[in-house]
CSV table of C-alpha atoms in Angstrom, one decimal:
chain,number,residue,atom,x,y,z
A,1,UNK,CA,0.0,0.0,0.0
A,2,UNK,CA,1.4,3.3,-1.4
A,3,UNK,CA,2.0,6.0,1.6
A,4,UNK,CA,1.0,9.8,1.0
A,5,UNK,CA,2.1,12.6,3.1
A,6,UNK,CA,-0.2,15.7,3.2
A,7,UNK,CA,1.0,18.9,5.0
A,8,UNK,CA,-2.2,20.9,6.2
A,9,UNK,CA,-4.2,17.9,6.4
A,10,UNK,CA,-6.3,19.6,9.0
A,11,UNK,CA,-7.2,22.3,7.1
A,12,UNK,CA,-10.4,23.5,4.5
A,13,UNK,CA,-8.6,21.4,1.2
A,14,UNK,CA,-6.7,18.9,4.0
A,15,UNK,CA,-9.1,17.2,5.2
A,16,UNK,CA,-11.7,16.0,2.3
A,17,UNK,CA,-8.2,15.4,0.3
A,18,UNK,CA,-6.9,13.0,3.2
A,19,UNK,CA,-10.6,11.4,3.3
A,20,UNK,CA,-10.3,10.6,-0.2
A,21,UNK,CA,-7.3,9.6,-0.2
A,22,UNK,CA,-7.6,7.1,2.7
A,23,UNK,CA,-10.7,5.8,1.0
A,24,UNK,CA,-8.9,5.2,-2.1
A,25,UNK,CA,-6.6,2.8,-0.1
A,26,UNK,CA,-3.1,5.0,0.6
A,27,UNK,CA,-1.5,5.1,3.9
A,28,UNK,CA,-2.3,8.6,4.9
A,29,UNK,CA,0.2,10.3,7.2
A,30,UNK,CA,-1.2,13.8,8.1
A,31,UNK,CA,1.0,16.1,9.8
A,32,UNK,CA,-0.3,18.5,12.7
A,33,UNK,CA,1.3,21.2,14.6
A,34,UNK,CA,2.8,21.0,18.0
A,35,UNK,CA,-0.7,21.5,19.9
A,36,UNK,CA,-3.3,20.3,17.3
A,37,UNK,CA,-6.0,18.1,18.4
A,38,UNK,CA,-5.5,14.8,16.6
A,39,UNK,CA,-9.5,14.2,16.2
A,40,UNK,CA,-9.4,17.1,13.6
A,41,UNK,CA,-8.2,14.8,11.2
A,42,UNK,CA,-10.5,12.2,9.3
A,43,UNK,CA,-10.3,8.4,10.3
A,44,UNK,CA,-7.7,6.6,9.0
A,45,UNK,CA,-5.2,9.0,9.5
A,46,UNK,CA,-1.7,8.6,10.7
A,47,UNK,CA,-1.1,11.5,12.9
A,48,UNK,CA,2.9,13.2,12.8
A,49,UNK,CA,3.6,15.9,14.5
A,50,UNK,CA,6.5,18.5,12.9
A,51,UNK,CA,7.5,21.9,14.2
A,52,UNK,CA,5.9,25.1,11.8
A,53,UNK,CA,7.3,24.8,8.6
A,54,UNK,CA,10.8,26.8,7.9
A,55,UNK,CA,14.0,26.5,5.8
A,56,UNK,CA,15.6,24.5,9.0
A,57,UNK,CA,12.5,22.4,10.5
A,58,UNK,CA,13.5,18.8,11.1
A,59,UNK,CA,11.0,16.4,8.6
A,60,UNK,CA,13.0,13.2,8.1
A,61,UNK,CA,10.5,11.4,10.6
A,62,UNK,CA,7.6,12.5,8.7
A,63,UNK,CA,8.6,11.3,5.6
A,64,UNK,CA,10.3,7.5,6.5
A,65,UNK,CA,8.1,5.7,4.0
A,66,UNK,CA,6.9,8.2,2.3
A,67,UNK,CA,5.7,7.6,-1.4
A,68,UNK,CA,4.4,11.0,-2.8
A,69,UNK,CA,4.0,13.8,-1.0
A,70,UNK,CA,0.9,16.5,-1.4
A,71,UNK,CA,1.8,19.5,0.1
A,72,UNK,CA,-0.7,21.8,1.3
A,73,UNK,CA,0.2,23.8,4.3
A,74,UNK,CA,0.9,27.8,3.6
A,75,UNK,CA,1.2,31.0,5.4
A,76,UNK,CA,-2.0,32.1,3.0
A,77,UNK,CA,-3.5,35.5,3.1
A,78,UNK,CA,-3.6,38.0,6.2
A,79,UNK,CA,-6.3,40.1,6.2
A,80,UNK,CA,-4.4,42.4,9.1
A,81,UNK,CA,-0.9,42.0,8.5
A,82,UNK,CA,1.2,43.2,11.3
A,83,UNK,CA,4.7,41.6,9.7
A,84,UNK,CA,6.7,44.6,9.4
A,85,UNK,CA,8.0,42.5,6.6
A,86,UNK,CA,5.2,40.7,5.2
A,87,UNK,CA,7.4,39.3,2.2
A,88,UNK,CA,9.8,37.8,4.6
A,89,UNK,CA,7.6,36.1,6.5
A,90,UNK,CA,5.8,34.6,3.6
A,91,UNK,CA,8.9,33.2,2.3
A,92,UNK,CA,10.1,31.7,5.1
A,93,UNK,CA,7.3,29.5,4.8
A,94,UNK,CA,6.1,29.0,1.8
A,95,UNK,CA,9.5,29.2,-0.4
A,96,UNK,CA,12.4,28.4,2.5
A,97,UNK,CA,9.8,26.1,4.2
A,98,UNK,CA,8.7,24.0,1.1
A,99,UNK,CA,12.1,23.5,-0.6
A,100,UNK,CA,13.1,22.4,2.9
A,101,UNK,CA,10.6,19.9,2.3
A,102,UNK,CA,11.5,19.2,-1.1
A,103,UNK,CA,15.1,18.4,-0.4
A,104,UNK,CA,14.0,15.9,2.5
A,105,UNK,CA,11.5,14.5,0.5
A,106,UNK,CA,14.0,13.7,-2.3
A,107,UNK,CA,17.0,12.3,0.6
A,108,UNK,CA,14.0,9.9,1.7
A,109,UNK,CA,12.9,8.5,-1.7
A,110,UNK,CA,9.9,10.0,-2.4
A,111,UNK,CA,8.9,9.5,-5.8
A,112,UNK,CA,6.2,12.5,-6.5
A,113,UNK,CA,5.8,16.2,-5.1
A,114,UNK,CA,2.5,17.6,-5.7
A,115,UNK,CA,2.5,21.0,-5.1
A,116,UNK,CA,-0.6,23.2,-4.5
A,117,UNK,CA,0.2,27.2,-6.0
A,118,UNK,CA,-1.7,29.6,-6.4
A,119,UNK,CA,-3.4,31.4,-9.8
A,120,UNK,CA,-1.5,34.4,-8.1
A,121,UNK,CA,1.6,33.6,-9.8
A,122,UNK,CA,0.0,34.4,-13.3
A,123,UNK,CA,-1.3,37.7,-12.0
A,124,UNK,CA,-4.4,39.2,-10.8
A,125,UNK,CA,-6.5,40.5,-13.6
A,126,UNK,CA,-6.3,38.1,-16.6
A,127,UNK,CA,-7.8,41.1,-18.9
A,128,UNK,CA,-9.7,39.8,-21.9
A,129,UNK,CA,-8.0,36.0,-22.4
A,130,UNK,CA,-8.0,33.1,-19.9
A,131,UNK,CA,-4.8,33.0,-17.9
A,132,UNK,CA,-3.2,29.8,-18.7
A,133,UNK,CA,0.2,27.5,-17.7
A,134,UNK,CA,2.6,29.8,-21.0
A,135,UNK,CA,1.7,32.8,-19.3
A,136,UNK,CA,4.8,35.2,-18.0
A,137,UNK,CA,4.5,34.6,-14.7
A,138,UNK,CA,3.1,38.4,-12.5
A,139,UNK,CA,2.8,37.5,-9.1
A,140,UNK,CA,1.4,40.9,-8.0
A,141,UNK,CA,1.7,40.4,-3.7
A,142,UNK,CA,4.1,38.8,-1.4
A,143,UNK,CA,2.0,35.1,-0.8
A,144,UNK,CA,2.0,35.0,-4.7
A,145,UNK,CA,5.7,35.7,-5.2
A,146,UNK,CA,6.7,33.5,-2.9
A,147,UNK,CA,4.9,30.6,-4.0
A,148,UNK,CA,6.3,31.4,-7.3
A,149,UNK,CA,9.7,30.6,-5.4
A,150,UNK,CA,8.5,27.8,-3.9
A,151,UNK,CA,8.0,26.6,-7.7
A,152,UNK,CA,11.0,27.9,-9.3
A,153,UNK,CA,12.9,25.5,-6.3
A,154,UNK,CA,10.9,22.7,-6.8
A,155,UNK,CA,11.8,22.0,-10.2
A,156,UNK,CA,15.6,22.9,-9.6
A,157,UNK,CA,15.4,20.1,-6.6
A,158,UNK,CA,13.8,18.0,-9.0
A,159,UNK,CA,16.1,18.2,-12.0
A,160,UNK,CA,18.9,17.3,-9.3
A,161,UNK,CA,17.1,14.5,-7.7
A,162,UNK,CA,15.0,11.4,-9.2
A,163,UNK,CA,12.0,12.8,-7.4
A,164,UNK,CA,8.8,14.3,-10.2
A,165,UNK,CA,7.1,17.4,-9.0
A,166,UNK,CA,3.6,18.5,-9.9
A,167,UNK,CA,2.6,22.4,-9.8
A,168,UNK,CA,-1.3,23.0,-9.5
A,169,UNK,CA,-2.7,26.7,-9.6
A,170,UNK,CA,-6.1,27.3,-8.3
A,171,UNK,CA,-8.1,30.1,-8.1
A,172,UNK,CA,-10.7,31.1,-5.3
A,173,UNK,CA,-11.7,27.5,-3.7
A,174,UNK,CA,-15.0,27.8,-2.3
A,175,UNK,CA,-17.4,24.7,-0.5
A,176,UNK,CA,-18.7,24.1,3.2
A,177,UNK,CA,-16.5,25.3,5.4
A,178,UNK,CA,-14.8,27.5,3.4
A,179,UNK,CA,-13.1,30.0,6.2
A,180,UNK,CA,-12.3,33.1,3.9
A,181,UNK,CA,-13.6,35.9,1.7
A,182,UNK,CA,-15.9,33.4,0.0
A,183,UNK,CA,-17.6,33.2,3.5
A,184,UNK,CA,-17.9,36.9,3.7
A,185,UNK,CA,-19.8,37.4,0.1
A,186,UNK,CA,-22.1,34.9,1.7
A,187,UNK,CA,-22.9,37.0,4.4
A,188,UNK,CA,-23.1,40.1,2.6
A,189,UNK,CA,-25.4,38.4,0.1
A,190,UNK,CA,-27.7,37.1,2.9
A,191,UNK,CA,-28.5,40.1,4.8
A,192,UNK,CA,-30.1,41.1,1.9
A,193,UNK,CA,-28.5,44.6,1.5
A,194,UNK,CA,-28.4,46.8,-1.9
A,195,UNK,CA,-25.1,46.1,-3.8
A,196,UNK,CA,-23.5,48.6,-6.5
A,197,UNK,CA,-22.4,46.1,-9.0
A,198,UNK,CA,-25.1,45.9,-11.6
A,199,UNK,CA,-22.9,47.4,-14.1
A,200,UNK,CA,-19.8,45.0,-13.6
A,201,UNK,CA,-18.8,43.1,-16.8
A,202,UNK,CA,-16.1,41.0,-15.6
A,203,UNK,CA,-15.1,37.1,-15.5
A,204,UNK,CA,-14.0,35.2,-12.8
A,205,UNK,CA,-13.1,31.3,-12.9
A,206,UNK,CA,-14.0,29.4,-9.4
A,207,UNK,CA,-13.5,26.2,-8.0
A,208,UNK,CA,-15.1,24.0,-5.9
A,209,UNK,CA,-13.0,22.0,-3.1
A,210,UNK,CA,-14.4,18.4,-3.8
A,211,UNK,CA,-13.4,19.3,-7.7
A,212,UNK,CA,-9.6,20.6,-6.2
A,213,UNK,CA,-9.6,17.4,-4.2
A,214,UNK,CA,-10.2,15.0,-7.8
A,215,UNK,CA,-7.4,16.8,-9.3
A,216,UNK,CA,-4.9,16.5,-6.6
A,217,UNK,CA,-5.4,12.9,-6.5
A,218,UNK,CA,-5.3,12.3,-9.8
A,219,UNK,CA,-2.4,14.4,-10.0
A,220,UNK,CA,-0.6,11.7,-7.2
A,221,UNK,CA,-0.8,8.7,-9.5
A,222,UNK,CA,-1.4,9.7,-13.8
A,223,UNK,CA,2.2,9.1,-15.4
A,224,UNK,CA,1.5,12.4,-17.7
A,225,UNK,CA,1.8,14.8,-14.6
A,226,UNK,CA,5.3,14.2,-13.7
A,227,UNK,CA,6.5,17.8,-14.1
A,228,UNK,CA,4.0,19.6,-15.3
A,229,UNK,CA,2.2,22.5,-13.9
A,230,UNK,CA,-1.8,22.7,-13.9
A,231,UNK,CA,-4.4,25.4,-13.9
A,232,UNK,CA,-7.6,24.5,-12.4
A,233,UNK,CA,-11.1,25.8,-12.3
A,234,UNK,CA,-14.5,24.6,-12.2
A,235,UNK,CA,-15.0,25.4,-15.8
A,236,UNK,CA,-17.7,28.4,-15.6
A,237,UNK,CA,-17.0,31.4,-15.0
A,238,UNK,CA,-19.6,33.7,-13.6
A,239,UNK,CA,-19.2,38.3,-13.4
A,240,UNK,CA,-19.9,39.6,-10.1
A,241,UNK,CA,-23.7,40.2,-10.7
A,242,UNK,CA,-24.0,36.5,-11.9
A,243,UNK,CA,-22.4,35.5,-8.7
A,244,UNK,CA,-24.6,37.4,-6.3
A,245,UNK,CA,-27.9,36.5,-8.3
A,246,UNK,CA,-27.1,32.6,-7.8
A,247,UNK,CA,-26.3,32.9,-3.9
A,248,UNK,CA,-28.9,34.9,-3.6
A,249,UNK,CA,-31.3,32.9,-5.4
A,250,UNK,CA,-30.7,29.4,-3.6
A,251,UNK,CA,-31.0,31.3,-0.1
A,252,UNK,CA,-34.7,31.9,-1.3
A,253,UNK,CA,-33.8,35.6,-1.8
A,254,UNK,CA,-33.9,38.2,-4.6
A,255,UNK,CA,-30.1,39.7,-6.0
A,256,UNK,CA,-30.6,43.7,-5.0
A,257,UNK,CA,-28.4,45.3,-7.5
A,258,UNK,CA,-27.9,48.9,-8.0
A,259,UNK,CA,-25.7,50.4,-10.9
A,260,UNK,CA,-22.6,52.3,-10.0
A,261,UNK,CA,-19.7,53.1,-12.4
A,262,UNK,CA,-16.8,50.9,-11.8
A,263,UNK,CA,-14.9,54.3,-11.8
A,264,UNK,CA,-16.3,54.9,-8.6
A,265,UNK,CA,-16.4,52.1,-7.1
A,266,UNK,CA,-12.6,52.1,-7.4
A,267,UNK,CA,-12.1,55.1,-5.9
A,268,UNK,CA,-13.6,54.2,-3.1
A,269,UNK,CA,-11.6,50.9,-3.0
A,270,UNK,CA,-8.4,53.6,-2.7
A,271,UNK,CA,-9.5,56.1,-0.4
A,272,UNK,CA,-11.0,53.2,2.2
A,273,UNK,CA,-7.4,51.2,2.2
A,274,UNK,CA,-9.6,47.9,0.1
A,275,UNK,CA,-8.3,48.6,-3.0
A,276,UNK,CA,-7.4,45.3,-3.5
A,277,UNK,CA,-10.9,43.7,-2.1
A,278,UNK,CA,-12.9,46.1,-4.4
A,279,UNK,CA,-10.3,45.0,-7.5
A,280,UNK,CA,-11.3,41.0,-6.4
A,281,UNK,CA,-15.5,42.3,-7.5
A,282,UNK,CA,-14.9,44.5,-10.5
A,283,UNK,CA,-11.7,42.8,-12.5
A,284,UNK,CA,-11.4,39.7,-14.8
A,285,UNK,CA,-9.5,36.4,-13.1
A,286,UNK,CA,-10.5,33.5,-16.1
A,287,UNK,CA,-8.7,30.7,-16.1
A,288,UNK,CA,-7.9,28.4,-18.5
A,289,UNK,CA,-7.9,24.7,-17.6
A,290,UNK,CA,-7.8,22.6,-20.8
A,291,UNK,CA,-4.6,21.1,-20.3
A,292,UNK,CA,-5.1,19.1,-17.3
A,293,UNK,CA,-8.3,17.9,-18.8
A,294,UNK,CA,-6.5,17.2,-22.2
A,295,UNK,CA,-3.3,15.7,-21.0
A,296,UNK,CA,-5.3,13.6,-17.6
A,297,UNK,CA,-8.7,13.3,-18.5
A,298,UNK,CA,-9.7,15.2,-15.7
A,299,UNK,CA,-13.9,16.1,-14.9
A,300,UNK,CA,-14.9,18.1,-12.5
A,301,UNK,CA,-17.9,16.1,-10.6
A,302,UNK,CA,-19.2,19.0,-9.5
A,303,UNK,CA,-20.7,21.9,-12.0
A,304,UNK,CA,-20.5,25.3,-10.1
A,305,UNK,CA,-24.4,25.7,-9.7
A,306,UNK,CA,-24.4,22.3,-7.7
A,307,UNK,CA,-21.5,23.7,-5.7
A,308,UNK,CA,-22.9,26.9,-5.2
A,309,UNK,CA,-25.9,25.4,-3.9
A,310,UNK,CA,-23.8,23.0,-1.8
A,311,UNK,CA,-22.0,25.9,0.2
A,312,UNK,CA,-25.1,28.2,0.5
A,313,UNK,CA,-27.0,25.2,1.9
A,314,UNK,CA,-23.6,24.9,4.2
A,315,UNK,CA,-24.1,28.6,5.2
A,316,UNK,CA,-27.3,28.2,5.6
A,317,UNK,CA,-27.5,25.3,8.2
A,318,UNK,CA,-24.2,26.7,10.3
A,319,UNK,CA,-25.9,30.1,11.0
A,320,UNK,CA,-23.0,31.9,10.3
């Protein structure tokens, strides 16, 4: 029985992805944190416990045995950073920390690195064409650049060592439980309050977590992946106003949409400090994934209105 290792295996992604796994038949060692509670992780887990990811952090336990490696864990976004160096910090982590990883993984023997990036690295406004894997990459804030790092080592540790490395790019993952900004359109949505984006002409690619969690695992085992790098999405993209009608519209409720020039609205993005919050509603983030469902055959299972409807009903039953 093949052995996976998934860093962050107690998080949003983590723990459907280690449930999958595990029910697929793989050994699934799970790492937690000094701390964590070892019920957070689904059954059939084997708990390891590792110190926070960094460019020194001791892993060679974790990864005795060790077949493929999915690697998940992240200093992600910080709505109120206090960093006086927020690049630093990010890299310490998510570029120091995951080649620090890499280079163990490769000393143990592991045969495949699956790597979860961001669409960040291509940029954050994919103008009138889809983003895809050619694309320059324009990492346009510190979590992006450094996971652009964290790829750029990966494949240099990979070209070195007989160890195959997979790249996946996702855009804004979204399902029950989802802990971020996804949760906070929700809210908005639900109370029901006028919203001035009527006028908003954009595109934006999504992508639901059980759909995230098919292409991970397929991207542990098909012989094509071995060093490629993926875009994902759900396959429909949706403008702002689209967005906010189909929330809306499975909480029972009527879209209340007011038209305000996007002009404005961006000005007030600037003078209010959420420039790049008010930039995330009005601009264009499509993304191309044709060549992961070319080159492995991958289908979504879930279309986005079923997993729209899935995380509204979510919403809806946790009362938050």
């Amino acid at each position: 029985m093949p052995t996976v290792l998934i860093t962050g295996a107690t998080g949003f992604v983590g723990k459907p992805l280690s449930r999958r796994m595990a029910d697929e038949g793989w050994g699934v060692r799970a790492t937690l944190l000094p701390g964590e509670d070892v019920s957070s992780l689904p059954k059939g887990c084997e708990p390891v416990v590792i110190e926070p990811l960094g460019p020194a952090t001791p892993l060679t336990h974790a990864l005795m045995g060790v077949d493929t490696v999915i690697h998940l864990a992240a200093r992600v976004h910080v709505m109120r950073e206090t960093a006086a160096d927020p690049l630093r910090e990010f890299r310490l982590v998510n570029s120091e920390g995951t080649a620090n990883l890499a280079r163990q993984a490769a000393e143990a023997g592991v045969k495949r690195f699956v790597f979860m990036s961001t669409i960040g690295v291509n940029g954050d406004n994919s103008g009138a064409s889809a983003y895809t894997e050619h694309d320059t990459p324009a990492p346009h804030n510190p979590y992006s650049t450094s996971k652009l790092e964290a790829e750029t080592a990966l494949r240099e540790i990979a070209s070195a060592a007989a160890m195959e490395v997979v790249c996946v790019r996702a855009p804004l993952v979204y399902g029950p439980g989802n802990p971020g900004n996804f949760l906070a359109l929700l809210r908005i949505v639900a109370r029901g309050l006028p919203l001035p984006f009527a006028l908003i002409r954009n595109r934006r690619s999504f992508l639901y977590v059980e759909n995230l969690v098919e292409a991970l695992a397929l991207c542990t085992v098909h012989p094509a992946a071995a060093g490629k790098t993926y875009l994902l999405s759900d396959g429909t993209d949706l403008s702002t106003p689209e967005l906010i009608a189909r929330l809306a519209a499975s909480m029972g409720k009527r879209e209340r949409l007011v038209p305000v020039p996007a002009a404005v609205l961006m000005f007030a993005g600037r003078v209010t400090g959420k420039r790049a919050s008010v930039n995330r509603l009005l601009g264009s983030l499509a993304v191309d994934s044709s060549a992961i469902r070319r080159e492995l055959g991958w289908v979504p299972p879930v279309t986005v209105e079923a997993g729209l409807q899935k995380t509204v009903e979510w919403f809806m039953k946790s009362k938050l």
